[in-house]
Amino acid sequence: MFRNQYDTDVTTWSPTCRLFQVEYAMEAVKQGSAAIGLRSRSHVVLACVNKAQSELSSHQKKIFKVDDHIGVAIAGLTADGRVLSRYMRPEAINHSFTYESPLPVGRLVVHLADKAQVCTQRSWKRPYGVGLLVGGLDESGAHLYYNCPSGNYFEYQAFTIGPVLKLQRPTWNASLRALRIPQEKI
């Protein structure tokens, strides 16, 4: 309807109360390659599909090491994922240096969500077009978080991002229930 007038700036709301730039960033995550994360009480597994866009190009790296105990899998714009992974590494190092302990995974995800959310409030910025699965181990156990371009974050036991999101999420819960893994093993 009024799309052309309201999608040039991230801080401009449409008459239907939508921020189109944030929606475009969320769509970029769905267009990216698939990433999956699984966690138990003591382990986290991150996996991505690495495929080249054409036969002449090579695949781009989709999993990044943040620290010895934290890793990130991305779906969406790879350049934005690299920017955010470069942001997370000094955060982890600074925390380790200052407090002489590893950075808790949840605290890193909160910092990351704050950085992503600020981009939805500034007219001279654009939202990051990348979804991140942040997995890691800390004193409280294993954690798997999904951080979306809007700045929201959620903790999951298993989650997928990318093009398989709509197809697989309903079957995940059924599959996990069907396995009937004892709670002490999860």
mmCIF file of C-alpha atoms in Angstrom:
data_model
loop_
_atom_site.group_PDB
_atom_site.id
_atom_site.type_symbol
_atom_site.label_atom_id
_atom_site.label_comp_id
_atom_site.label_asym_id
_atom_site.label_seq_id
_atom_site.Cartn_x
_atom_site.Cartn_y
_atom_site.Cartn_z
ATOM 1 C CA MET A 1 0.000 0.000 0.000
ATOM 2 C CA PHE A 2 2.320 2.794 1.216
ATOM 3 C CA ARG A 3 5.446 0.700 1.082
ATOM 4 C CA ASN A 4 7.620 3.029 -1.019
ATOM 5 C CA GLN A 5 7.153 5.947 1.353
ATOM 6 C CA TYR A 6 7.984 4.010 4.505
ATOM 7 C CA ASP A 7 10.783 1.579 3.722
ATOM 8 C CA THR A 8 13.696 3.971 3.241
ATOM 9 C CA ASP A 9 14.423 4.606 6.922
ATOM 10 C CA VAL A 10 14.563 2.178 9.824
ATOM 11 C CA THR A 11 12.917 4.628 12.233
ATOM 12 C CA THR A 12 9.893 5.402 10.048
ATOM 13 C CA TRP A 13 6.768 3.468 10.940
ATOM 14 C CA SER A 14 4.260 2.626 8.224
ATOM 15 C CA PRO A 15 0.543 3.348 8.726
ATOM 16 C CA THR A 16 0.126 -0.359 9.521
ATOM 17 C CA CYS A 17 2.644 -0.051 12.404
ATOM 18 C CA ARG A 18 5.457 -1.907 10.668
ATOM 19 C CA LEU A 19 9.170 -1.220 10.346
ATOM 20 C CA PHE A 20 9.943 -2.497 6.871
ATOM 21 C CA GLN A 21 13.733 -2.320 7.271
ATOM 22 C CA VAL A 22 13.544 -4.672 10.264
ATOM 23 C CA GLU A 23 11.266 -6.998 8.293
ATOM 24 C CA TYR A 24 13.754 -6.988 5.395
ATOM 25 C CA ALA A 25 16.541 -7.958 7.808
ATOM 26 C CA MET A 26 14.407 -10.808 9.183
ATOM 27 C CA GLU A 27 13.759 -11.957 5.609
ATOM 28 C CA ALA A 28 17.520 -11.982 4.903
ATOM 29 C CA VAL A 29 17.883 -14.579 7.664
ATOM 30 C CA LYS A 30 15.267 -16.772 5.976
ATOM 31 C CA GLN A 31 17.088 -16.426 2.634
ATOM 32 C CA GLY A 32 20.450 -17.454 4.113
ATOM 33 C CA SER A 33 21.803 -20.971 4.356
ATOM 34 C CA ALA A 34 20.501 -23.306 7.034
ATOM 35 C CA ALA A 35 22.034 -23.471 10.507
ATOM 36 C CA ILE A 36 21.093 -25.763 13.360
ATOM 37 C CA GLY A 37 21.914 -25.853 17.042
ATOM 38 C CA LEU A 38 21.360 -28.571 19.641
ATOM 39 C CA ARG A 39 22.227 -28.586 23.324
ATOM 40 C CA SER A 40 22.292 -31.027 26.191
ATOM 41 C CA ARG A 41 23.326 -30.368 29.768
ATOM 42 C CA SER A 42 27.003 -30.578 28.938
ATOM 43 C CA HIS A 43 27.370 -30.071 25.168
ATOM 44 C CA VAL A 44 26.307 -27.754 22.370
ATOM 45 C CA VAL A 45 26.432 -28.667 18.687
ATOM 46 C CA LEU A 46 26.295 -26.057 15.913
ATOM 47 C CA ALA A 47 26.119 -27.025 12.243
ATOM 48 C CA CYS A 48 25.661 -25.081 9.002
ATOM 49 C CA VAL A 49 25.147 -25.809 5.352
ATOM 50 C CA ASN A 50 28.100 -24.464 3.391
ATOM 51 C CA LYS A 51 27.188 -24.146 -0.239
ATOM 52 C CA ALA A 52 28.501 -21.886 -2.943
ATOM 53 C CA GLN A 53 26.140 -19.586 -4.819
ATOM 54 C CA SER A 54 27.579 -20.776 -8.117
ATOM 55 C CA GLU A 55 30.146 -23.251 -9.389
ATOM 56 C CA LEU A 56 32.668 -20.443 -9.811
ATOM 57 C CA SER A 57 32.536 -19.236 -6.216
ATOM 58 C CA SER A 58 33.510 -20.877 -2.962
ATOM 59 C CA HIS A 59 31.376 -21.188 0.148
ATOM 60 C CA GLN A 60 31.631 -18.648 2.944
ATOM 61 C CA LYS A 61 32.383 -19.527 6.530
ATOM 62 C CA LYS A 62 29.209 -19.714 8.648
ATOM 63 C CA ILE A 63 30.539 -20.880 12.033
ATOM 64 C CA PHE A 64 32.853 -18.672 14.090
ATOM 65 C CA LYS A 65 34.783 -19.234 17.290
ATOM 66 C CA VAL A 66 34.260 -16.388 19.746
ATOM 67 C CA ASP A 67 36.198 -17.826 22.687
ATOM 68 C CA ASP A 68 37.302 -21.251 23.880
ATOM 69 C CA HIS A 69 33.816 -21.866 25.275
ATOM 70 C CA ILE A 70 31.556 -19.943 22.833
ATOM 71 C CA GLY A 71 30.776 -20.459 19.142
ATOM 72 C CA VAL A 72 28.379 -18.814 16.698
ATOM 73 C CA ALA A 73 26.526 -20.129 13.644
ATOM 74 C CA ILE A 74 24.965 -17.600 11.269
ATOM 75 C CA ALA A 75 22.277 -17.422 8.613
ATOM 76 C CA GLY A 76 21.680 -14.344 6.502
ATOM 77 C CA LEU A 77 24.160 -11.723 5.365
ATOM 78 C CA THR A 78 27.597 -13.201 5.990
ATOM 79 C CA ALA A 79 29.291 -9.799 6.164
ATOM 80 C CA ASP A 80 27.012 -8.756 9.029
ATOM 81 C CA GLY A 81 27.761 -12.047 10.768
ATOM 82 C CA ARG A 82 31.490 -11.392 10.515
ATOM 83 C CA VAL A 83 31.033 -7.882 11.923
ATOM 84 C CA LEU A 84 29.126 -9.211 14.923
ATOM 85 C CA SER A 85 31.602 -12.034 15.516
ATOM 86 C CA ARG A 86 34.417 -9.464 15.484
ATOM 87 C CA TYR A 87 32.428 -7.496 18.074
ATOM 88 C CA MET A 88 31.982 -10.546 20.329
ATOM 89 C CA ARG A 89 35.644 -11.589 20.454
ATOM 90 C CA PRO A 90 36.948 -8.446 22.216
ATOM 91 C CA GLU A 91 33.951 -8.546 24.570
ATOM 92 C CA ALA A 92 34.957 -12.052 25.655
ATOM 93 C CA ILE A 93 38.650 -11.149 25.925
ATOM 94 C CA ASN A 94 37.970 -7.967 27.913
ATOM 95 C CA HIS A 95 35.751 -9.844 30.358
ATOM 96 C CA SER A 96 38.375 -12.574 30.814
ATOM 97 C CA PHE A 97 41.097 -9.993 31.399
ATOM 98 C CA THR A 98 39.050 -7.829 33.774
ATOM 99 C CA TYR A 99 37.319 -10.505 35.854
ATOM 100 C CA GLU A 100 39.768 -13.405 35.364
ATOM 101 C CA SER A 101 36.895 -15.700 34.416
ATOM 102 C CA PRO A 102 35.251 -16.655 31.132
ATOM 103 C CA LEU A 103 32.380 -14.512 29.903
ATOM 104 C CA PRO A 104 28.989 -16.109 30.669
ATOM 105 C CA VAL A 105 27.175 -16.967 27.452
ATOM 106 C CA GLY A 106 23.979 -15.198 28.523
ATOM 107 C CA ARG A 107 25.805 -11.941 29.198
ATOM 108 C CA LEU A 108 27.411 -12.005 25.755
ATOM 109 C CA VAL A 109 24.016 -12.583 24.150
ATOM 110 C CA VAL A 110 22.553 -9.605 26.044
ATOM 111 C CA HIS A 111 25.403 -7.368 24.785
ATOM 112 C CA LEU A 112 24.828 -8.659 21.264
ATOM 113 C CA ALA A 113 21.070 -8.071 21.472
ATOM 114 C CA ASP A 114 21.624 -4.516 22.708
ATOM 115 C CA LYS A 115 23.944 -3.816 19.770
ATOM 116 C CA ALA A 116 21.402 -5.225 17.294
ATOM 117 C CA GLN A 117 18.509 -3.344 18.881
ATOM 118 C CA VAL A 118 20.296 0.025 18.692
ATOM 119 C CA CYS A 119 20.406 -0.390 14.906
ATOM 120 C CA THR A 120 16.595 -0.375 14.872
ATOM 121 C CA GLN A 121 16.523 3.049 16.552
ATOM 122 C CA ARG A 122 19.061 5.083 14.611
ATOM 123 C CA SER A 123 18.123 6.555 11.260
ATOM 124 C CA TRP A 124 21.701 6.424 9.970
ATOM 125 C CA LYS A 125 22.024 2.680 10.630
ATOM 126 C CA ARG A 126 20.321 -0.404 9.272
ATOM 127 C CA PRO A 127 19.441 -3.580 11.138
ATOM 128 C CA TYR A 128 21.918 -6.411 10.862
ATOM 129 C CA GLY A 129 20.580 -8.880 8.303
ATOM 130 C CA VAL A 130 21.823 -11.933 10.151
ATOM 131 C CA GLY A 131 20.441 -14.410 12.640
ATOM 132 C CA LEU A 132 22.873 -15.925 15.109
ATOM 133 C CA LEU A 133 22.830 -19.182 17.005
ATOM 134 C CA VAL A 134 25.145 -18.617 19.955
ATOM 135 C CA GLY A 135 26.196 -21.782 21.732
ATOM 136 C CA GLY A 136 28.510 -22.186 24.648
ATOM 137 C CA LEU A 137 29.367 -23.608 28.018
ATOM 138 C CA ASP A 138 29.736 -21.700 31.259
ATOM 139 C CA GLU A 139 29.447 -22.374 34.993
ATOM 140 C CA SER A 140 25.690 -22.913 34.766
ATOM 141 C CA GLY A 141 25.941 -25.469 31.933
ATOM 142 C CA ALA A 142 25.377 -25.511 28.188
ATOM 143 C CA HIS A 143 23.385 -22.757 26.475
ATOM 144 C CA LEU A 144 21.956 -22.243 22.993
ATOM 145 C CA TYR A 145 20.560 -18.821 22.119
ATOM 146 C CA TYR A 146 18.984 -17.429 18.972
ATOM 147 C CA ASN A 147 19.583 -13.729 18.387
ATOM 148 C CA CYS A 148 17.460 -12.139 15.657
ATOM 149 C CA PRO A 149 17.985 -8.838 13.770
ATOM 150 C CA SER A 150 15.349 -7.016 15.826
ATOM 151 C CA GLY A 151 17.431 -7.428 18.975
ATOM 152 C CA ASN A 152 15.322 -10.176 20.530
ATOM 153 C CA TYR A 153 17.002 -13.271 21.886
ATOM 154 C CA PHE A 154 15.649 -16.606 23.073
ATOM 155 C CA GLU A 155 17.191 -19.675 24.678
ATOM 156 C CA TYR A 156 16.424 -23.056 23.131
ATOM 157 C CA GLN A 157 17.289 -26.700 23.470
ATOM 158 C CA ALA A 158 17.204 -27.147 19.681
ATOM 159 C CA PHE A 159 16.665 -24.539 16.979
ATOM 160 C CA THR A 160 17.107 -24.017 13.240
ATOM 161 C CA ILE A 161 17.510 -20.798 11.289
ATOM 162 C CA GLY A 162 17.544 -20.178 7.584
ATOM 163 C CA PRO A 163 15.262 -21.619 4.920
ATOM 164 C CA VAL A 164 14.358 -24.780 6.885
ATOM 165 C CA LEU A 165 12.887 -22.821 9.784
ATOM 166 C CA LYS A 166 9.216 -23.130 8.836
ATOM 167 C CA LEU A 167 9.500 -26.745 7.756
ATOM 168 C CA GLN A 168 11.448 -28.150 10.650
ATOM 169 C CA ARG A 169 10.421 -26.321 13.832
ATOM 170 C CA PRO A 170 7.064 -28.125 14.331
ATOM 171 C CA THR A 171 8.691 -31.492 13.758
ATOM 172 C CA TRP A 172 11.495 -30.761 16.224
ATOM 173 C CA ASN A 173 9.237 -30.834 19.263
ATOM 174 C CA ALA A 174 7.568 -34.041 18.125
ATOM 175 C CA SER A 175 10.932 -35.668 17.400
ATOM 176 C CA LEU A 176 12.404 -34.667 20.750
ATOM 177 C CA ARG A 177 9.338 -36.017 22.559
ATOM 178 C CA ALA A 178 9.453 -39.217 20.506
ATOM 179 C CA LEU A 179 13.039 -39.850 21.570
ATOM 180 C CA ARG A 180 11.960 -39.778 25.224
ATOM 181 C CA ILE A 181 15.416 -38.920 26.417
ATOM 182 C CA PRO A 182 15.555 -38.942 30.228
ATOM 183 C CA GLN A 183 15.727 -35.412 31.650
ATOM 184 C CA GLU A 184 19.035 -36.087 33.407
ATOM 185 C CA LYS A 185 20.642 -36.670 29.986
ATOM 186 C CA ILE A 186 19.257 -33.499 28.394
#
